[in-house]
Tab-separated table of C-alpha atoms in Angstrom:
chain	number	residue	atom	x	y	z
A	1	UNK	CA	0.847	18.550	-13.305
A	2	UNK	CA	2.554	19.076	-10.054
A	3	UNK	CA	3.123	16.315	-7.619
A	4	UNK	CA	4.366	17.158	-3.803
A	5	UNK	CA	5.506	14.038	-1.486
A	6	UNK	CA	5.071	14.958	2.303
A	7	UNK	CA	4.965	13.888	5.824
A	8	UNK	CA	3.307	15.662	8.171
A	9	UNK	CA	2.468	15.189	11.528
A	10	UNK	CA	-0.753	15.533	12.432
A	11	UNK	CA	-3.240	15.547	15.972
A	12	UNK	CA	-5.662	12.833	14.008
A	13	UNK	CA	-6.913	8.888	14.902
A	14	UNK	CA	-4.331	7.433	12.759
A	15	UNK	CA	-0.965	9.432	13.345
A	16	UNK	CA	-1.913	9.709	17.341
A	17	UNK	CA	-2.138	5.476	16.836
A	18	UNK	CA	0.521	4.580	15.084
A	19	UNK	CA	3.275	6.941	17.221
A	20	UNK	CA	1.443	4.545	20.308
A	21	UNK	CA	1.664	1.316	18.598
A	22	UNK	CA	3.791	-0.583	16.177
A	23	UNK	CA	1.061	-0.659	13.410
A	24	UNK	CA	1.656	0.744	9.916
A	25	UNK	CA	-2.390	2.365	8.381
A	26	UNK	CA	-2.060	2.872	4.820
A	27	UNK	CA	-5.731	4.292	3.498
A	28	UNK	CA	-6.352	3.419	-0.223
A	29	UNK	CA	-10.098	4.478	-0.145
A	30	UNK	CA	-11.109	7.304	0.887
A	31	UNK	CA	-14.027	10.021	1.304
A	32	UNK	CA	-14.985	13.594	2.243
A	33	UNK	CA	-17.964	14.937	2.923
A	34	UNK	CA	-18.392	18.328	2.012
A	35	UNK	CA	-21.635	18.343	4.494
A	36	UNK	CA	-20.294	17.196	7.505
A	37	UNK	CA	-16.634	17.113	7.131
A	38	UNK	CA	-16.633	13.715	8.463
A	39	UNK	CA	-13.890	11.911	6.159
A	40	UNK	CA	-15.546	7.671	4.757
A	41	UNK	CA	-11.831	5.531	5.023
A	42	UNK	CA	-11.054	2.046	4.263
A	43	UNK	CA	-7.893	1.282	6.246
A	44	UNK	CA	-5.482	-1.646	5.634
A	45	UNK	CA	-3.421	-1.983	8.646
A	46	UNK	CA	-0.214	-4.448	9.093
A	47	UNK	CA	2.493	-5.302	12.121
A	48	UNK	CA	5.333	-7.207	12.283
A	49	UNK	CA	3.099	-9.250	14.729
A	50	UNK	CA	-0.779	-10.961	15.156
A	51	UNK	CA	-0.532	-9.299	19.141
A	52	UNK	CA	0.944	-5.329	17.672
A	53	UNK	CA	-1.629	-5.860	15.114
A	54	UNK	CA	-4.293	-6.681	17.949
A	55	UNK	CA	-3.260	-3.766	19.945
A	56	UNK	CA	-3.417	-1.358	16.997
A	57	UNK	CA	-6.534	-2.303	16.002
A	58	UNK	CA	-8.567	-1.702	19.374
A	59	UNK	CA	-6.778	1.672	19.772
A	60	UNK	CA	-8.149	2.626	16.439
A	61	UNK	CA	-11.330	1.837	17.165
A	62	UNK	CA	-11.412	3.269	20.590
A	63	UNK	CA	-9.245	6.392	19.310
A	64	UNK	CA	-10.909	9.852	20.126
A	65	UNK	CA	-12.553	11.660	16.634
A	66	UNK	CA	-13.470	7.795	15.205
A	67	UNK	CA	-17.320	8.246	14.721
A	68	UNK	CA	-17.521	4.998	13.353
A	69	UNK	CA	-15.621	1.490	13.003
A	70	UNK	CA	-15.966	-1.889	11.701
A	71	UNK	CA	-13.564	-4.363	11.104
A	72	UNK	CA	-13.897	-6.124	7.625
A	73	UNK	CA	-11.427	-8.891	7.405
A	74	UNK	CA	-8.516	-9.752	9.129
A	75	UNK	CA	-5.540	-12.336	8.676
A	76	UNK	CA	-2.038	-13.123	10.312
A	77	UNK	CA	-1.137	-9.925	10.972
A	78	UNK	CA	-2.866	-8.083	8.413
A	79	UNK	CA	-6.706	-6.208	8.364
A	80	UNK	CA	-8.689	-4.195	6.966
A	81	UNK	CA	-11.542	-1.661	8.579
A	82	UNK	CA	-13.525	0.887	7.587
A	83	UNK	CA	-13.043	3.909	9.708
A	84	UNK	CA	-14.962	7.307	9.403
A	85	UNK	CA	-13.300	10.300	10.825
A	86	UNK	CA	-15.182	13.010	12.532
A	87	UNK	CA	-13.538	15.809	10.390
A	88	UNK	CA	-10.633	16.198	8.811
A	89	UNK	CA	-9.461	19.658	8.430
A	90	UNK	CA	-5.894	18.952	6.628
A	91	UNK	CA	-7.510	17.273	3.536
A	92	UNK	CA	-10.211	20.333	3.320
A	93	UNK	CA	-7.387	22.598	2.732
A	94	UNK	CA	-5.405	20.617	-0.301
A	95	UNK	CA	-8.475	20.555	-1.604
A	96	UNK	CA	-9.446	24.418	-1.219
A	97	UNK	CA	-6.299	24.856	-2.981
A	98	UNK	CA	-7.381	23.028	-5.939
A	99	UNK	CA	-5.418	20.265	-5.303
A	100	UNK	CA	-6.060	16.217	-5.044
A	101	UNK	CA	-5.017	13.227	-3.143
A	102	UNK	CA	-3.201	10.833	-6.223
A	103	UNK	CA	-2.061	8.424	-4.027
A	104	UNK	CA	-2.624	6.204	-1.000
A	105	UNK	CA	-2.297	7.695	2.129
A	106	UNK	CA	-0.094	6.166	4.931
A	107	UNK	CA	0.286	6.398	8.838
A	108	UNK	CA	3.722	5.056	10.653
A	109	UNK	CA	5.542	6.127	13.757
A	110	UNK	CA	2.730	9.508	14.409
A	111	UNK	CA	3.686	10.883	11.119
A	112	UNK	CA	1.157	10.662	8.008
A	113	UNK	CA	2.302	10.516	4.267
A	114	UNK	CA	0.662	12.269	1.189
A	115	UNK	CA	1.079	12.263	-2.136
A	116	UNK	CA	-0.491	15.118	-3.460
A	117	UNK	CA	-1.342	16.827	-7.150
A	118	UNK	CA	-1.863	20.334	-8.167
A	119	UNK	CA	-1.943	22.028	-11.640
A	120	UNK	CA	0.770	24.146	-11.093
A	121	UNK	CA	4.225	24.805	-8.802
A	122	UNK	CA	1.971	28.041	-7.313
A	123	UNK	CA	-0.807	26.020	-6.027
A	124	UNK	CA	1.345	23.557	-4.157
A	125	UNK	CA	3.625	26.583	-2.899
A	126	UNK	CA	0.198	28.064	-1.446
A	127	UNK	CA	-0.762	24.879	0.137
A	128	UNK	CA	2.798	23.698	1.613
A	129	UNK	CA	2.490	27.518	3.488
A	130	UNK	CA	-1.139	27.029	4.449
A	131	UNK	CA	-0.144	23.602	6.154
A	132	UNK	CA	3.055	24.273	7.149
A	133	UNK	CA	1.408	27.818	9.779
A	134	UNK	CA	-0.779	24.983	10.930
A	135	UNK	CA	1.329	21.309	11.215
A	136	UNK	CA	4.828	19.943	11.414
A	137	UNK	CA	5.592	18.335	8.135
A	138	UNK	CA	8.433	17.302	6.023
A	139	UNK	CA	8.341	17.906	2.077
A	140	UNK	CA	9.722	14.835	0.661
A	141	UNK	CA	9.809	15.466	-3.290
A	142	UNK	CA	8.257	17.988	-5.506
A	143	UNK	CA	8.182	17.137	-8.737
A	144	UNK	CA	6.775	18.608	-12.409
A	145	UNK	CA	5.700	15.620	-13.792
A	146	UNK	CA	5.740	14.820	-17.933
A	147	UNK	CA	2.098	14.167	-18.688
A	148	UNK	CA	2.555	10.419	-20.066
A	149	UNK	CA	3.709	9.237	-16.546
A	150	UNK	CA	0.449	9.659	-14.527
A	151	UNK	CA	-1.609	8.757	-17.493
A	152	UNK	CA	0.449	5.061	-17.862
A	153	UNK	CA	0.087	4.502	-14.252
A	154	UNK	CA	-3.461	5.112	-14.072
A	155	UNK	CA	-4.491	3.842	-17.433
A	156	UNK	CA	-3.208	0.319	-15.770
A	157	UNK	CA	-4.721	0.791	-12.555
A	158	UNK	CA	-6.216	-2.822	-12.341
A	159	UNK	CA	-3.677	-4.581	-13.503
A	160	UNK	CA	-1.357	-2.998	-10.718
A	161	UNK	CA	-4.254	-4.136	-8.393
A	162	UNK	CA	-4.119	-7.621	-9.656
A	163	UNK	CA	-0.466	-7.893	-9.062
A	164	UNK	CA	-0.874	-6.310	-5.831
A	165	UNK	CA	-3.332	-8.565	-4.975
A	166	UNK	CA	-1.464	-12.072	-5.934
A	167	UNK	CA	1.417	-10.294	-3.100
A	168	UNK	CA	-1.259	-10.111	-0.207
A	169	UNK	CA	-2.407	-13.391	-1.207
A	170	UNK	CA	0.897	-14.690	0.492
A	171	UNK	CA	0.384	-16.003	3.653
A	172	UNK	CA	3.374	-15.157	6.123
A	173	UNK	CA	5.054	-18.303	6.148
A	174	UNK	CA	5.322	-17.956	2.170
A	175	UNK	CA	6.785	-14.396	2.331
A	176	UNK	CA	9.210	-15.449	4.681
A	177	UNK	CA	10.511	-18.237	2.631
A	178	UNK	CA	10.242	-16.334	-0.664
A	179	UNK	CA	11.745	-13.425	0.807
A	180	UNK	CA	14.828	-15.760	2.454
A	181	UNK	CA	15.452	-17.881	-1.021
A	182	UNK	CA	15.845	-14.692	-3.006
A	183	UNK	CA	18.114	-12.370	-0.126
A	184	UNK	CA	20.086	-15.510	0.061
A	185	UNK	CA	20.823	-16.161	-3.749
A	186	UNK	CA	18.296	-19.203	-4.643
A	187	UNK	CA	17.487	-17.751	-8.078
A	188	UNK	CA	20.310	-16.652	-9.094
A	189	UNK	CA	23.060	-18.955	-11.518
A	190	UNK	CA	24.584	-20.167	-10.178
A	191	UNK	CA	22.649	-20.520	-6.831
A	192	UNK	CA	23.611	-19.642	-3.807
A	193	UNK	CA	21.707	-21.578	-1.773
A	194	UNK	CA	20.108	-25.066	-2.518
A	195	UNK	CA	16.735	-26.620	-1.307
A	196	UNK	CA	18.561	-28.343	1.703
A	197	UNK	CA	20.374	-25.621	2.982
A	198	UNK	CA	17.369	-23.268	2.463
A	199	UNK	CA	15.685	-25.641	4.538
A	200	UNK	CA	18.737	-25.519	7.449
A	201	UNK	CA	17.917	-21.676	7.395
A	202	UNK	CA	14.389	-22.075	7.534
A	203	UNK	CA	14.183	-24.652	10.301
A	204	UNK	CA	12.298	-26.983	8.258
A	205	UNK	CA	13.031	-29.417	5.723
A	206	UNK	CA	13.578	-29.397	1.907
A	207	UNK	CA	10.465	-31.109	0.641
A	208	UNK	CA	8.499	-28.689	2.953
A	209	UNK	CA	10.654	-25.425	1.603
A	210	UNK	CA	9.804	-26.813	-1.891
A	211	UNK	CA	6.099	-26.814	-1.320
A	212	UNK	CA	6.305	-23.713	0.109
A	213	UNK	CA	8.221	-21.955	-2.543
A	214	UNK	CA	5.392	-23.792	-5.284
A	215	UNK	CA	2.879	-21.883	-3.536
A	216	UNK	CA	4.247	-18.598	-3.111
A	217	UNK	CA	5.376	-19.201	-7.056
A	218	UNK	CA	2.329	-20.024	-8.183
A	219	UNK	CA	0.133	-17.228	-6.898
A	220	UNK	CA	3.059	-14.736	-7.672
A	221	UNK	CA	3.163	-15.696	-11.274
A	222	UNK	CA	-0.621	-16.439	-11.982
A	223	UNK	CA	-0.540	-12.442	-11.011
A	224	UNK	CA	2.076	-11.465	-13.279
A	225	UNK	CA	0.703	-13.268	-16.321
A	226	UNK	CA	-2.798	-11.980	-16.028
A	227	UNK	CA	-1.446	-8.234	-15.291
A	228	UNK	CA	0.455	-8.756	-18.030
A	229	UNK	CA	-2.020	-9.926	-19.968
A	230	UNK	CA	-3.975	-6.587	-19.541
A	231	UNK	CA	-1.424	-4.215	-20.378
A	232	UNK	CA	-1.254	-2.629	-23.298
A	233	UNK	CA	0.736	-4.329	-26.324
A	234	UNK	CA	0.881	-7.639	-24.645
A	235	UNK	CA	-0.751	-10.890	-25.699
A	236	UNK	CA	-1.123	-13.957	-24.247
A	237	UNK	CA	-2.109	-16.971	-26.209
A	238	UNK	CA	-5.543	-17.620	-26.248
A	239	UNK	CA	-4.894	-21.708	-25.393
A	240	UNK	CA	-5.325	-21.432	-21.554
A	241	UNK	CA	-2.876	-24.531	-21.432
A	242	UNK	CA	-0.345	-22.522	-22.801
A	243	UNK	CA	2.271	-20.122	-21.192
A	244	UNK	CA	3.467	-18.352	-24.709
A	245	UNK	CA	3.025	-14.804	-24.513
A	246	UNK	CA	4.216	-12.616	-27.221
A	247	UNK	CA	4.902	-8.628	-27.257
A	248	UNK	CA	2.783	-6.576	-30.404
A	249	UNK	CA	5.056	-6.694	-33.077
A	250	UNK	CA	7.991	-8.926	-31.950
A	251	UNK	CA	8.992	-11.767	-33.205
Protein backbone atom coordinates (compact mmCIF):
# COMPACT_ATOMS: atom_id res chain seq x y z
CA UNK A 1 0.00 0.00 0.00
CA UNK A 2 0.75 3.52 -0.89
CA UNK A 3 -0.28 6.39 1.24
CA UNK A 4 -0.02 10.23 -0.19
CA UNK A 5 -0.61 13.24 2.44
CA UNK A 6 -1.84 16.45 0.55
CA UNK A 7 -3.30 19.83 0.66
CA UNK A 8 -4.95 21.15 -1.97
CA UNK A 9 -6.84 24.03 -2.54
CA UNK A 10 -9.92 23.68 -3.85
CA UNK A 11 -13.21 26.08 -5.31
CA UNK A 12 -15.65 23.83 -2.85
CA UNK A 13 -18.25 24.82 0.35
CA UNK A 14 -15.72 23.97 2.85
CA UNK A 15 -12.23 25.39 1.62
CA UNK A 16 -14.18 28.70 0.16
CA UNK A 17 -15.52 28.81 4.21
CA UNK A 18 -12.86 28.26 6.10
CA UNK A 19 -10.28 30.83 4.01
CA UNK A 20 -13.57 33.41 5.07
CA UNK A 21 -13.85 32.40 8.58
CA UNK A 22 -11.79 31.20 11.46
CA UNK A 23 -13.47 27.70 11.57
CA UNK A 24 -11.48 24.47 11.25
CA UNK A 25 -14.21 21.38 9.15
CA UNK A 26 -12.71 18.13 9.62
CA UNK A 27 -15.22 15.40 7.75
CA UNK A 28 -14.95 11.88 9.33
CA UNK A 29 -18.05 10.48 7.44
CA UNK A 30 -18.41 10.65 4.29
CA UNK A 31 -20.36 9.59 0.94
CA UNK A 32 -20.42 9.58 -2.87
CA UNK A 33 -22.91 8.96 -5.00
CA UNK A 34 -22.01 7.44 -8.07
CA UNK A 35 -25.67 8.60 -9.45
CA UNK A 36 -25.69 12.03 -8.80
CA UNK A 37 -22.28 12.98 -7.77
CA UNK A 38 -23.70 14.73 -4.90
CA UNK A 39 -21.09 13.84 -1.99
CA UNK A 40 -23.46 12.61 1.95
CA UNK A 41 -20.82 14.49 4.77
CA UNK A 42 -20.95 14.59 8.42
CA UNK A 43 -18.90 17.65 9.40
CA UNK A 44 -17.42 18.37 12.87
CA UNK A 45 -16.54 21.93 12.93
CA UNK A 46 -14.51 23.85 15.89
CA UNK A 47 -13.20 27.72 16.59
CA UNK A 48 -11.25 29.16 19.01
CA UNK A 49 -14.62 30.95 19.81
CA UNK A 50 -18.77 30.25 20.40
CA UNK A 51 -19.22 33.76 17.92
CA UNK A 52 -16.24 32.31 14.89
CA UNK A 53 -17.99 29.13 15.41
CA UNK A 54 -21.48 30.94 14.86
CA UNK A 55 -20.25 32.70 11.87
CA UNK A 56 -18.80 29.55 10.29
CA UNK A 57 -21.62 27.69 10.69
CA UNK A 58 -24.27 30.00 8.82
CA UNK A 59 -21.74 30.48 5.98
CA UNK A 60 -21.71 26.77 5.57
CA UNK A 61 -25.05 26.45 5.39
CA UNK A 62 -25.70 29.36 3.18
CA UNK A 63 -22.41 28.46 1.07
CA UNK A 64 -23.11 28.10 -2.78
CA UNK A 65 -23.03 24.02 -4.01
CA UNK A 66 -24.61 22.97 -0.24
CA UNK A 67 -27.82 21.11 -1.45
CA UNK A 68 -28.59 20.27 1.89
CA UNK A 69 -27.82 21.15 5.73
CA UNK A 70 -28.78 20.34 9.14
CA UNK A 71 -27.18 21.01 12.18
CA UNK A 72 -26.99 17.95 14.61
CA UNK A 73 -25.52 19.04 17.85
CA UNK A 74 -23.65 21.78 18.92
CA UNK A 75 -21.61 22.80 22.16
CA UNK A 76 -19.15 25.66 23.32
CA UNK A 77 -17.56 26.10 20.37
CA UNK A 78 -17.81 22.85 18.85
CA UNK A 79 -20.71 21.17 16.20
CA UNK A 80 -21.49 18.87 14.18
CA UNK A 81 -23.78 18.97 10.73
CA UNK A 82 -24.52 16.97 8.11
CA UNK A 83 -23.79 18.64 4.86
CA UNK A 84 -24.41 17.16 1.29
CA UNK A 85 -22.41 18.60 -1.48
CA UNK A 86 -23.80 19.10 -4.89
CA UNK A 87 -20.83 17.27 -6.61
CA UNK A 88 -17.61 16.77 -5.91
CA UNK A 89 -15.39 16.30 -8.79
CA UNK A 90 -11.84 15.99 -6.85
CA UNK A 91 -12.91 12.83 -4.89
CA UNK A 92 -14.37 11.21 -8.35
CA UNK A 93 -10.95 11.31 -9.67
CA UNK A 94 -8.86 9.51 -6.60
CA UNK A 95 -11.28 7.24 -6.95
CA UNK A 96 -11.10 6.66 -10.90
CA UNK A 97 -7.60 6.07 -10.14
CA UNK A 98 -8.26 3.24 -7.95
CA UNK A 99 -7.51 4.94 -5.05
CA UNK A 100 -9.39 5.57 -1.45
CA UNK A 101 -9.91 8.15 1.14
CA UNK A 102 -8.09 6.31 4.57
CA UNK A 103 -8.43 9.10 6.57
CA UNK A 104 -10.50 12.04 7.78
CA UNK A 105 -10.67 14.82 5.69
CA UNK A 106 -9.96 18.42 6.96
CA UNK A 107 -10.69 22.12 5.87
CA UNK A 108 -8.52 25.21 7.49
CA UNK A 109 -7.45 28.55 6.16
CA UNK A 110 -9.17 27.65 2.15
CA UNK A 111 -6.92 24.74 1.89
CA UNK A 112 -8.37 21.01 2.27
CA UNK A 113 -6.28 17.98 3.59
CA UNK A 114 -6.33 14.29 2.31
CA UNK A 115 -4.97 11.36 3.23
CA UNK A 116 -5.14 9.15 0.50
CA UNK A 117 -4.31 5.18 -0.40
CA UNK A 118 -3.42 3.52 -3.57
CA UNK A 119 -1.96 0.03 -4.33
CA UNK A 120 0.98 1.16 -5.82
CA UNK A 121 3.64 4.39 -6.19
CA UNK A 122 2.14 4.48 -10.13
CA UNK A 123 -1.37 5.00 -9.20
CA UNK A 124 -0.72 7.86 -6.83
CA UNK A 125 1.90 9.36 -9.45
CA UNK A 126 -1.19 9.27 -12.01
CA UNK A 127 -3.49 10.89 -9.63
CA UNK A 128 -1.05 13.68 -8.04
CA UNK A 129 -0.72 14.72 -12.17
CA UNK A 130 -4.44 14.41 -12.79
CA UNK A 131 -5.08 16.86 -9.75
CA UNK A 132 -2.27 18.80 -9.88
CA UNK A 133 -3.46 20.11 -14.24
CA UNK A 134 -6.64 20.84 -12.37
CA UNK A 135 -5.93 22.40 -8.49
CA UNK A 136 -3.23 24.02 -6.43
CA UNK A 137 -2.06 21.51 -3.94
CA UNK A 138 0.83 20.71 -1.78
CA UNK A 139 2.08 16.94 -1.40
CA UNK A 140 2.82 16.58 2.16
CA UNK A 141 4.25 12.87 2.55
CA UNK A 142 4.26 9.89 0.36
CA UNK A 143 4.88 7.01 1.93
CA UNK A 144 5.13 2.90 1.12
CA UNK A 145 3.66 1.70 4.02
CA UNK A 146 4.66 -1.99 5.79
CA UNK A 147 1.39 -3.86 5.74
CA UNK A 148 1.07 -4.40 9.71
CA UNK A 149 0.72 -0.56 10.23
CA UNK A 150 -2.70 0.09 8.57
CA UNK A 151 -3.97 -3.23 9.66
CA UNK A 152 -3.11 -2.28 13.71
CA UNK A 153 -4.67 1.01 13.27
CA UNK A 154 -7.75 -0.16 11.81
CA UNK A 155 -8.09 -3.43 13.59
CA UNK A 156 -8.48 -0.91 16.80
CA UNK A 157 -10.65 1.46 15.21
CA UNK A 158 -13.16 1.69 18.20
CA UNK A 159 -11.05 1.77 20.74
CA UNK A 160 -9.29 4.92 19.11
CA UNK A 161 -12.94 6.23 18.93
CA UNK A 162 -13.51 5.64 22.55
CA UNK A 163 -10.45 7.51 23.52
CA UNK A 164 -11.29 10.11 21.15
CA UNK A 165 -14.45 10.39 22.48
CA UNK A 166 -13.54 10.69 26.45
CA UNK A 167 -11.22 14.05 24.76
CA UNK A 168 -14.44 15.75 23.25
CA UNK A 169 -16.18 14.93 26.31
CA UNK A 170 -14.08 17.86 27.89
CA UNK A 171 -15.87 20.80 28.23
CA UNK A 172 -13.63 24.00 27.54
CA UNK A 173 -13.07 25.09 30.88
CA UNK A 174 -11.55 21.46 31.60
CA UNK A 175 -9.19 21.58 28.55
CA UNK A 176 -8.00 24.76 29.54
CA UNK A 177 -7.07 23.75 32.97
CA UNK A 178 -5.77 20.32 31.92
CA UNK A 179 -3.96 21.76 29.18
CA UNK A 180 -2.35 24.72 31.70
CA UNK A 181 -1.41 22.05 34.69
CA UNK A 182 0.50 19.86 32.27
CA UNK A 183 2.41 22.97 29.91
CA UNK A 184 3.19 24.31 33.28
CA UNK A 185 4.78 21.15 35.00
CA UNK A 186 1.83 19.90 37.49
CA UNK A 187 2.55 16.22 36.77
CA UNK A 188 5.74 16.10 36.65
CA UNK A 189 8.25 15.18 40.06
CA UNK A 190 8.87 17.14 41.23
CA UNK A 191 6.02 19.61 40.29
CA UNK A 192 6.27 22.60 38.95
CA UNK A 193 3.36 24.11 39.82
CA UNK A 194 1.07 23.40 42.91
CA UNK A 195 -2.81 23.57 43.28
CA UNK A 196 -2.56 27.26 44.59
CA UNK A 197 -0.47 28.66 42.14
CA UNK A 198 -2.33 26.77 39.35
CA UNK A 199 -5.18 28.46 40.68
CA UNK A 200 -3.23 32.20 40.57
CA UNK A 201 -2.80 31.27 36.77
CA UNK A 202 -6.16 30.22 36.29
CA UNK A 203 -7.93 33.10 37.98
CA UNK A 204 -9.75 30.91 40.23
CA UNK A 205 -9.08 29.20 43.32
CA UNK A 206 -7.46 25.86 44.36
CA UNK A 207 -10.43 23.86 45.55
CA UNK A 208 -12.15 24.94 42.25
CA UNK A 209 -8.81 23.95 40.01
CA UNK A 210 -8.98 20.63 41.97
CA UNK A 211 -12.51 19.86 40.96
CA UNK A 212 -11.80 20.78 37.75
CA UNK A 213 -8.75 18.73 37.19
CA UNK A 214 -11.07 15.49 38.93
CA UNK A 215 -13.28 15.93 36.11
CA UNK A 216 -11.17 16.30 33.24
CA UNK A 217 -9.17 13.14 35.04
CA UNK A 218 -11.85 11.16 35.37
CA UNK A 219 -13.37 11.15 31.91
CA UNK A 220 -9.74 11.08 30.45
CA UNK A 221 -8.88 7.93 32.26
CA UNK A 222 -12.32 6.07 32.24
CA UNK A 223 -11.32 6.38 28.26
CA UNK A 224 -7.99 5.05 28.51
CA UNK A 225 -8.89 2.04 30.63
CA UNK A 226 -11.76 0.88 28.53
CA UNK A 227 -9.61 1.46 25.14
CA UNK A 228 -7.25 -0.32 26.75
CA UNK A 229 -9.27 -2.80 27.74
CA UNK A 230 -10.16 -3.60 24.04
CA UNK A 231 -6.88 -3.84 22.61
CA UNK A 232 -5.39 -6.73 21.88
CA UNK A 233 -3.21 -8.56 24.68
CA UNK A 234 -4.58 -6.45 27.42
CA UNK A 235 -6.73 -7.50 30.35
CA UNK A 236 -8.43 -5.82 32.79
CA UNK A 237 -9.66 -7.52 35.88
CA UNK A 238 -12.96 -8.66 35.69
CA UNK A 239 -13.86 -7.01 39.48
CA UNK A 240 -15.29 -3.66 38.18
CA UNK A 241 -14.05 -2.21 41.64
CA UNK A 242 -10.74 -2.90 40.68
CA UNK A 243 -8.11 -0.86 38.64
CA UNK A 244 -5.46 -3.97 38.12
CA UNK A 245 -4.84 -4.48 34.63
CA UNK A 246 -2.31 -6.90 33.52
CA UNK A 247 -0.47 -7.31 29.94
CA UNK A 248 -0.84 -11.27 28.28
CA UNK A 249 1.97 -12.93 29.58
CA UNK A 250 3.62 -10.52 32.09
CA UNK A 251 4.04 -10.89 35.31
Amino acid sequence: MYRVTLDTRLDCPLGRVTAAHDVTLTTPYWNLSPETGRCDLWVEASSPGRSQLESGIRALRDADGVSYFELKRKRGSHATAHVVLEETVAIETVLANGGAVIGPLRDRDGWERWHLGFADADAAADTLDSLDRRYELAVVEQTPLDDSIPTDVFRNFDEAATLLDGCARLTDAESDVLRTAVEHGYYETPRGESLASLGDRCGVSDVAISKTLRRAERKLLGAAVSALAGLDGFDVDSDPNSTNARLDGGG
